[in-house]
Coordinates of C-alpha atoms in Angstrom, one line a residue:
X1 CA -3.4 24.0 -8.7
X2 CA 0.1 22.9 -7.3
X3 CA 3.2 23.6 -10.1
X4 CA 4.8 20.4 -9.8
X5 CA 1.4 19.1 -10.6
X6 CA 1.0 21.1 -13.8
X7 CA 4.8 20.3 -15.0
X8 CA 3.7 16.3 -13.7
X9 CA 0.8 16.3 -16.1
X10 CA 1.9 18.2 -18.6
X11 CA 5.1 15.9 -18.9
X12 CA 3.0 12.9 -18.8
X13 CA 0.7 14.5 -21.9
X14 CA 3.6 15.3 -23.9
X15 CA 5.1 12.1 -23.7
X16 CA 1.9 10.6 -24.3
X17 CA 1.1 12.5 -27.5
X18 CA 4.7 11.6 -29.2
X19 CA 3.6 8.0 -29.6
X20 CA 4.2 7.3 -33.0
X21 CA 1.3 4.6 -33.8
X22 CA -0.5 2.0 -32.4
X23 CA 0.3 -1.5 -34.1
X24 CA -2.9 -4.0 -34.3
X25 CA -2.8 -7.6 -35.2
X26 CA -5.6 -8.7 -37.6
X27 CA -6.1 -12.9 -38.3
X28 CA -7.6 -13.5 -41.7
X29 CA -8.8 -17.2 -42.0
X30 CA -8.1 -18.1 -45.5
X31 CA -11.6 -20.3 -46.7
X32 CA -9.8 -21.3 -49.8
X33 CA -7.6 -23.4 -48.0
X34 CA -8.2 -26.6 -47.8
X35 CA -6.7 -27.3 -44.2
X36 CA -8.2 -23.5 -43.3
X37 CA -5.3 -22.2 -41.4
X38 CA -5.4 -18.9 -40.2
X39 CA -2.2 -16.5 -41.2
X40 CA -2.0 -12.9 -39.5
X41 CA -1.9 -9.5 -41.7
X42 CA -0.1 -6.8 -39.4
X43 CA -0.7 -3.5 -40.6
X44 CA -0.3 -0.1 -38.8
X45 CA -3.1 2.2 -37.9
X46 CA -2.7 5.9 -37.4
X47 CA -3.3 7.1 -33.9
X48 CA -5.0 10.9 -34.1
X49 CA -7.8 9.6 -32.2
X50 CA -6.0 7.5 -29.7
X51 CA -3.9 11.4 -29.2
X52 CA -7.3 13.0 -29.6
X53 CA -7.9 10.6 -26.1
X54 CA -4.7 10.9 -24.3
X55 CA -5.0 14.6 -25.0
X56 CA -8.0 14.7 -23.4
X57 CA -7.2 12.8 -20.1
X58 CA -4.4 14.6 -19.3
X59 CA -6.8 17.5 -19.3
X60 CA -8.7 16.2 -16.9
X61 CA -6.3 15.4 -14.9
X62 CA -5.0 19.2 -15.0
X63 CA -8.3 20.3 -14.4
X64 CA -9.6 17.9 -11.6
X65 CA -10.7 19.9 -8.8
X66 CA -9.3 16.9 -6.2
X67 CA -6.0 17.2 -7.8
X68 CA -5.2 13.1 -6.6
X69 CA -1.8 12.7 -8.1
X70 CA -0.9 15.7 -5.7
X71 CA -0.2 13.5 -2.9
X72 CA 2.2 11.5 -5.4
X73 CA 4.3 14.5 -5.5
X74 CA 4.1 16.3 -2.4
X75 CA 4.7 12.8 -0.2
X76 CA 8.5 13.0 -1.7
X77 CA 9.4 16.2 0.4
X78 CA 7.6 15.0 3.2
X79 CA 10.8 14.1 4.9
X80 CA 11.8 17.6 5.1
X81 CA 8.6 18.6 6.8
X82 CA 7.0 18.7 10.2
X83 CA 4.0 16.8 11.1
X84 CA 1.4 19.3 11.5
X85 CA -0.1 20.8 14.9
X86 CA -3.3 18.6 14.0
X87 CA -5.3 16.9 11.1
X88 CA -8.7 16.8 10.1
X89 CA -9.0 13.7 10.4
X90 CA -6.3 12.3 12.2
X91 CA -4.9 11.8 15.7
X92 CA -1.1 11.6 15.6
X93 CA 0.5 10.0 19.1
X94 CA 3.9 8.8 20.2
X95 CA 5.0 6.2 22.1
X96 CA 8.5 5.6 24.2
X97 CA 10.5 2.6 23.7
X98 CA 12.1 1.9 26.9
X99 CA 15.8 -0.1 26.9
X100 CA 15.3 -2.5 29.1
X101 CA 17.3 -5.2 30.3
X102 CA 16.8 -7.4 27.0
X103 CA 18.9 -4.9 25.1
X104 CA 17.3 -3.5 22.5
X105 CA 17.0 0.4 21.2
X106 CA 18.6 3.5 22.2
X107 CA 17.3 6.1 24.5
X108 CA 14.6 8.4 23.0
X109 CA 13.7 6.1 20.5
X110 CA 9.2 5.8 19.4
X111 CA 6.6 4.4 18.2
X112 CA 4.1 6.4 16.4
X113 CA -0.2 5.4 16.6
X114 CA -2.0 7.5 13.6
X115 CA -5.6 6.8 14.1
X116 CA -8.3 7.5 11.6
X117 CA -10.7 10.4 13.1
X118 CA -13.5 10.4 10.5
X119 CA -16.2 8.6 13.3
X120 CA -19.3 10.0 11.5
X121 CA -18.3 8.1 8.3
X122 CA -17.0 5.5 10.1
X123 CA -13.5 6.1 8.7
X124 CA -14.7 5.9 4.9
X125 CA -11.1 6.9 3.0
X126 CA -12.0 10.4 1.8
X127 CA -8.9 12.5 -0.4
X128 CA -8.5 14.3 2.7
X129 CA -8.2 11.5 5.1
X130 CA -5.8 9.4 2.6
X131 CA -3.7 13.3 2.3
X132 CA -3.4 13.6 6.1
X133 CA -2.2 9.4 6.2
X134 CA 0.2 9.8 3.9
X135 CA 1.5 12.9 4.9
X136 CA 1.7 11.9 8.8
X137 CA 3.4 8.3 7.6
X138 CA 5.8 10.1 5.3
X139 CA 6.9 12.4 8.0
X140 CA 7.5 10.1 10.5
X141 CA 8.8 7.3 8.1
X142 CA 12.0 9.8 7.5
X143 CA 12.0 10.6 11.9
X144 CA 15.0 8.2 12.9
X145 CA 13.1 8.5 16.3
X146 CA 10.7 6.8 15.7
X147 CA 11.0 2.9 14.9
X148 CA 7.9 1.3 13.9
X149 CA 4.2 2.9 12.7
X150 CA 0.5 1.5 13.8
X151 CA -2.6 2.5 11.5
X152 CA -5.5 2.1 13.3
X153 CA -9.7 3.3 13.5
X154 CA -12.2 3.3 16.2
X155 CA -13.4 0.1 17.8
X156 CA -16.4 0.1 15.6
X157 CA -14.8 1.0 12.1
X158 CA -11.1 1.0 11.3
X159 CA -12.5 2.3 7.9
X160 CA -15.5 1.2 6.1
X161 CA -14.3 2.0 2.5
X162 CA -13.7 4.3 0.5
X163 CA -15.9 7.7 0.5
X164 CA -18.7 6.6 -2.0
X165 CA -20.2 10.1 -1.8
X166 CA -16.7 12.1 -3.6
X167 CA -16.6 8.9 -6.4
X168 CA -19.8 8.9 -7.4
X169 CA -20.2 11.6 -9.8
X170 CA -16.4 11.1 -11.5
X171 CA -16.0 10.5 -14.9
X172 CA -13.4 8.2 -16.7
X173 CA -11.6 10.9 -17.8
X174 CA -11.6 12.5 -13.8
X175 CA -10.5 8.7 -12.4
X176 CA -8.2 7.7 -15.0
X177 CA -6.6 10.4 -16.0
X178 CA -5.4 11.2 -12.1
X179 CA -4.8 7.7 -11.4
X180 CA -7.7 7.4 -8.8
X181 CA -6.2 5.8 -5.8
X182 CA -2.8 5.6 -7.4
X183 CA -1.5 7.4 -4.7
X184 CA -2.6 5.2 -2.1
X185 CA 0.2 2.6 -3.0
X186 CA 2.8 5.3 -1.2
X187 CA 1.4 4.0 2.2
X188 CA 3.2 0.5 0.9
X189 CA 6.2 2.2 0.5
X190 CA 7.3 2.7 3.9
X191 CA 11.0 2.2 4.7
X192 CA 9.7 1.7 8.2
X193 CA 7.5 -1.4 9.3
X194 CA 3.6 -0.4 9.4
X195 CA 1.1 -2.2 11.2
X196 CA -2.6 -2.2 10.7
X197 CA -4.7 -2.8 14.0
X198 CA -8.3 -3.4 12.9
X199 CA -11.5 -3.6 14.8
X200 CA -14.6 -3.6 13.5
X201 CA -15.7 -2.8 10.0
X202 CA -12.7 -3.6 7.3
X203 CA -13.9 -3.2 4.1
X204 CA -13.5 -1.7 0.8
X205 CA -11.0 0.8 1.0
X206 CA -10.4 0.3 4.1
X207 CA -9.5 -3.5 3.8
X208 CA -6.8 -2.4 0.9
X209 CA -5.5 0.0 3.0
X210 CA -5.1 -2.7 5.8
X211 CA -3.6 -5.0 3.1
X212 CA -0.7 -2.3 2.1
X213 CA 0.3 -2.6 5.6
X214 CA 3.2 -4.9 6.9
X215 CA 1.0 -7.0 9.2
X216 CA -2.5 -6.7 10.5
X217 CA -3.9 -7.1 13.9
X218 CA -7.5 -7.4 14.7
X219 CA -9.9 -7.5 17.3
X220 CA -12.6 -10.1 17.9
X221 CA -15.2 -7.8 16.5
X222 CA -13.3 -7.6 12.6
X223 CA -15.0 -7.3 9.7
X224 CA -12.9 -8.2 6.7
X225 CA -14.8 -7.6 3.1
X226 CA -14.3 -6.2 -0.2
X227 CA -17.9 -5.2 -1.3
X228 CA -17.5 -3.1 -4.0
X229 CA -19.0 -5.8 -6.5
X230 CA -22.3 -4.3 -5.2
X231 CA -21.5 -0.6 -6.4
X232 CA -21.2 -1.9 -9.5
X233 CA -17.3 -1.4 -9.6
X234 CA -14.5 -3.6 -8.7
X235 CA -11.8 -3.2 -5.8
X236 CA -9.4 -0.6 -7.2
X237 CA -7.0 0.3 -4.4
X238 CA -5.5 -3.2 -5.0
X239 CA -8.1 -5.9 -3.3
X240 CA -7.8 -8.1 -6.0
X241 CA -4.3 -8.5 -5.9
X242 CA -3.6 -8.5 -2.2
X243 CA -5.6 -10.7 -0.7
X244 CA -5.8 -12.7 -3.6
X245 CA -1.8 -13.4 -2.3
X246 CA -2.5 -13.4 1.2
X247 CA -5.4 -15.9 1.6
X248 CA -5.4 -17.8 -2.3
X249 CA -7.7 -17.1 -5.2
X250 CA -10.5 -19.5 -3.9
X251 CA -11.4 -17.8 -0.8
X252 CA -10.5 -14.5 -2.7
X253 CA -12.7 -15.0 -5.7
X254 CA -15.5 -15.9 -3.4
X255 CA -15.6 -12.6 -1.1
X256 CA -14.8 -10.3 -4.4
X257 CA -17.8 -11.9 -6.5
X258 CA -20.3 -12.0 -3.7
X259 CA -19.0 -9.1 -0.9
X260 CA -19.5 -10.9 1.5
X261 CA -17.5 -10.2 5.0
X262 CA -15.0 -12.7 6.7
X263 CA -15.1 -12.8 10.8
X264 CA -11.7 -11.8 12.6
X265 CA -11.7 -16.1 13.4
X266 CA -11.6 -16.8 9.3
X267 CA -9.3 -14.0 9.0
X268 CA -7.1 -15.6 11.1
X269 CA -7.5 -19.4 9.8
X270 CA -7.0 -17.5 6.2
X271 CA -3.4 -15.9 7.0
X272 CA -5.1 -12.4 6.5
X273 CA -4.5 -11.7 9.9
X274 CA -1.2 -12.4 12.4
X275 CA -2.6 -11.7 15.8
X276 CA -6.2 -11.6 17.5
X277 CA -6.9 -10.1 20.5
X278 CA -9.5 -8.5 22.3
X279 CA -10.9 -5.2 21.5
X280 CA -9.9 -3.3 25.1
X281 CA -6.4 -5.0 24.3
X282 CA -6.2 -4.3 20.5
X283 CA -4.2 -1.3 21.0
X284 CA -2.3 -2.4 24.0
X285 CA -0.8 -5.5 22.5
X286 CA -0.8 -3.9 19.1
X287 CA 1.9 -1.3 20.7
X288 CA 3.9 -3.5 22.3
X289 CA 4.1 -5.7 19.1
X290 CA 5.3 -2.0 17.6
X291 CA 7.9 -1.5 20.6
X292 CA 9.1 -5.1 20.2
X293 CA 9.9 -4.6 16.4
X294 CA 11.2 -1.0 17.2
X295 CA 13.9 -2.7 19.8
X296 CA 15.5 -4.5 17.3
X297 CA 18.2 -3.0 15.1
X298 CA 16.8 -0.7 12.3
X299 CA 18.9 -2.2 8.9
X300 CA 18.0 -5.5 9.9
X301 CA 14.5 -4.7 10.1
X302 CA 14.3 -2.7 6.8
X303 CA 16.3 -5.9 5.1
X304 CA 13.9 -8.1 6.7
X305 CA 11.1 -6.2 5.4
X306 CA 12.3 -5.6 2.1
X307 CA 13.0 -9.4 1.5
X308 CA 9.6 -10.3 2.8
X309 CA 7.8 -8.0 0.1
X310 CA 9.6 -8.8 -2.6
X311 CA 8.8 -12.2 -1.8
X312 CA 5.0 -11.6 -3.3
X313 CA 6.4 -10.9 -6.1
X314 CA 9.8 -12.6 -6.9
X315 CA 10.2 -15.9 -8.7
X316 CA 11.9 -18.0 -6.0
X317 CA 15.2 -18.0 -7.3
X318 CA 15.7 -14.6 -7.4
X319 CA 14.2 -14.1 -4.1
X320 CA 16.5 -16.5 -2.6
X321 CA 19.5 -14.2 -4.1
X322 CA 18.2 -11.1 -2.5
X323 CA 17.8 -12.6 0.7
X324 CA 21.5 -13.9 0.5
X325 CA 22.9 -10.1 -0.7
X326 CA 20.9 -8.3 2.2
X327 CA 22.4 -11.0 5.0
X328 CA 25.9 -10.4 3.4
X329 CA 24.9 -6.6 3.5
X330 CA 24.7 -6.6 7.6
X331 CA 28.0 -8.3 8.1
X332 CA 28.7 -4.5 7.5
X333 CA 27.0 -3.2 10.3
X334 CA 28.1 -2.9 14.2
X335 CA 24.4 -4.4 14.8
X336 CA 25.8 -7.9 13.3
X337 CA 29.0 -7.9 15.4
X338 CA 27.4 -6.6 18.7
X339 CA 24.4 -9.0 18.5
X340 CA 26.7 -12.0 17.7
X341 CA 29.3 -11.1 20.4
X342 CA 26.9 -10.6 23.1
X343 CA 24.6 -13.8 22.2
X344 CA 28.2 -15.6 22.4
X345 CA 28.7 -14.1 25.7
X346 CA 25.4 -14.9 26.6
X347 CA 24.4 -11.6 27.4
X348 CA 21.7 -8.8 25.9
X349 CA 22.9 -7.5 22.4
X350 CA 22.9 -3.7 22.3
X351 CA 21.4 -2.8 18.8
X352 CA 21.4 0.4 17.3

């Protein structure tokens, strides 16, 4: 097993065992009073066993053969790494941005396509796919070449969920004590913007990793669902929260509680989606959306994206204050003064 793992966990165990006591709440109702109101007792219980439980998760953790909260660790030095000569189950491609006569980004300057390669499973999210995602998008996340990310499947499956087959002997102990599909949440972490491009089967999984992404593009044959109500589980790689925010609880609630799929047309009417297109043109269009974005000057596209994330989860005001601090921030950058010189001169801005 990696050492930073083994310091991570062990770290995580120590603290977890120094917890002093767990404080419960108790409410008595007092029958002898006439009005019978309720008054709480607060008494402190000791905590061997909750220790005793702790203990015994963080040694599951250590001893889990998949080792999950590895890719937690390692996807920090990613940026000091190379992307490797291939992956198991992933096909890694780059793309030019040309400057053209709009302006727009330097010379030499990419896009990157990572397309799932697991066409058997129909993409189903494996540890070993999710490792060779999130090592690819950390690598070229921290390449100032390359501008603007697209995740993406097979026409008949961008990924149909998670791998049922390596979840369905795990214990509590294995899933909670690694933080099953905790590490998944790195792919939402991107400094750079990451676009999903969907056709066919969406679901599970595969419709949470989707939902991490910055947008999502589809094809006409999407498959949108989160089915894992008929496992006998509930989404875990953040379904519930997602598109609960992207298309309302109603509409939510309703495809969590029954599994049933949405079509690319809903999809769309539901704000899931941003663009449909055909699926010859999905990745066509999908790459030039990429090169678009990728034209455009890179701190103003990391402000923009950082404002609109924090917006799912900022009260208003304090959204409205970030917004205002990171369009104060790029009066500090040659991006601001070039594009509002050369839009004054009515001519293409040249953006870093």
């Amino acid at each position: 097993m990696d050492c930073s793992l083994a310091v991570a966990v062990r770290n995580t165990l120590a603290i977890s065992v120094r917890l002093p006591s767990i404080m419960t709440r108790r409410v008595i109702f007092d029958t002898n009073s006439k009005h019978h109101q309720p008054h709480q007792e607060e008494r402190f219980e000791d905590s061997k066993a909750i220790r005793h439980d702790l203990s015994r998760l963080g040694q599951a953790a250590f001893k889990s053969k998949n080792a999950l909260v590895a890719s937690q660790i390692s996807y920090r030095s990613h940026h000091s790494e190379q992307l490797k000569d291939s992956y198991e189950n992933l096909l890694v491609s780059t793309y030019p941005i040309a400057t053209n006569e709009e302006g727009g980004s330097g010379e030499g300057n990419q896009v990157a396509l990572m397309q799932l390669n697991r066409p058997k499973a129909l993409n189903a999210l494996s540890d070993a796919v999710l490792d060779d995602v999130l090592h690819a998008a950390g690598v070229l996340d921290h390449d100032p070449k390359i501008r603007c990310l697209v995740l993406t499947g097979s026409k008949k499956a961008f990924a149909a969920g998670a791998d049922i087959s390596e979840m369905q002997s795990r214990t509590f102990e294995e899933a909670y004590g690694s933080d099953m599909f905790g590490h998944w949440q790195n792919l939402s972490q991107l400094k750079k913007p990451l676009i999903a491009a969907v056709s066919g089967f969406c679901l599970g999984g595969g419709c949470e990793v989707a939902m991490m992404c910055d947008m999502i593009v589809c094809s006409e044959s999407a498959k949108f669902g989160q089915p894992e109500i008929n496992l006998g589980v509930i989404a875990g790689g953040g379904g519930t929260q997602r598109l609960t925010r992207m298309i309302g609880k109603s509409k939510s609630m309703y495809m969590h509680l029954t599994g049933e799929f949405i079509d690319a047309e809903e999809a769309y009417a539901s704000g899931l989606v941003a663009k449909v297109f055909s699926d010859d043109e999905l990745i066509e269009e999908t790459l030039k959306i990429a090169k678009k974005i990728g034209s455009k000057g890179v701190l103003s596209v990391q402000a923009a994206k950082e404002a609109v994330n924090a917006a799912e989860e900022l009260p208003l005001g304090e959204g409205l204050r970030l917004e205002r601090r990171l369009f104060h921030s790029l009066f500090a950058t040659e991006d601001q003064k070039e594009g509002m010189k050369a839009f004054l001169e009515k001519r293409p801005a040249k953006l870093s």
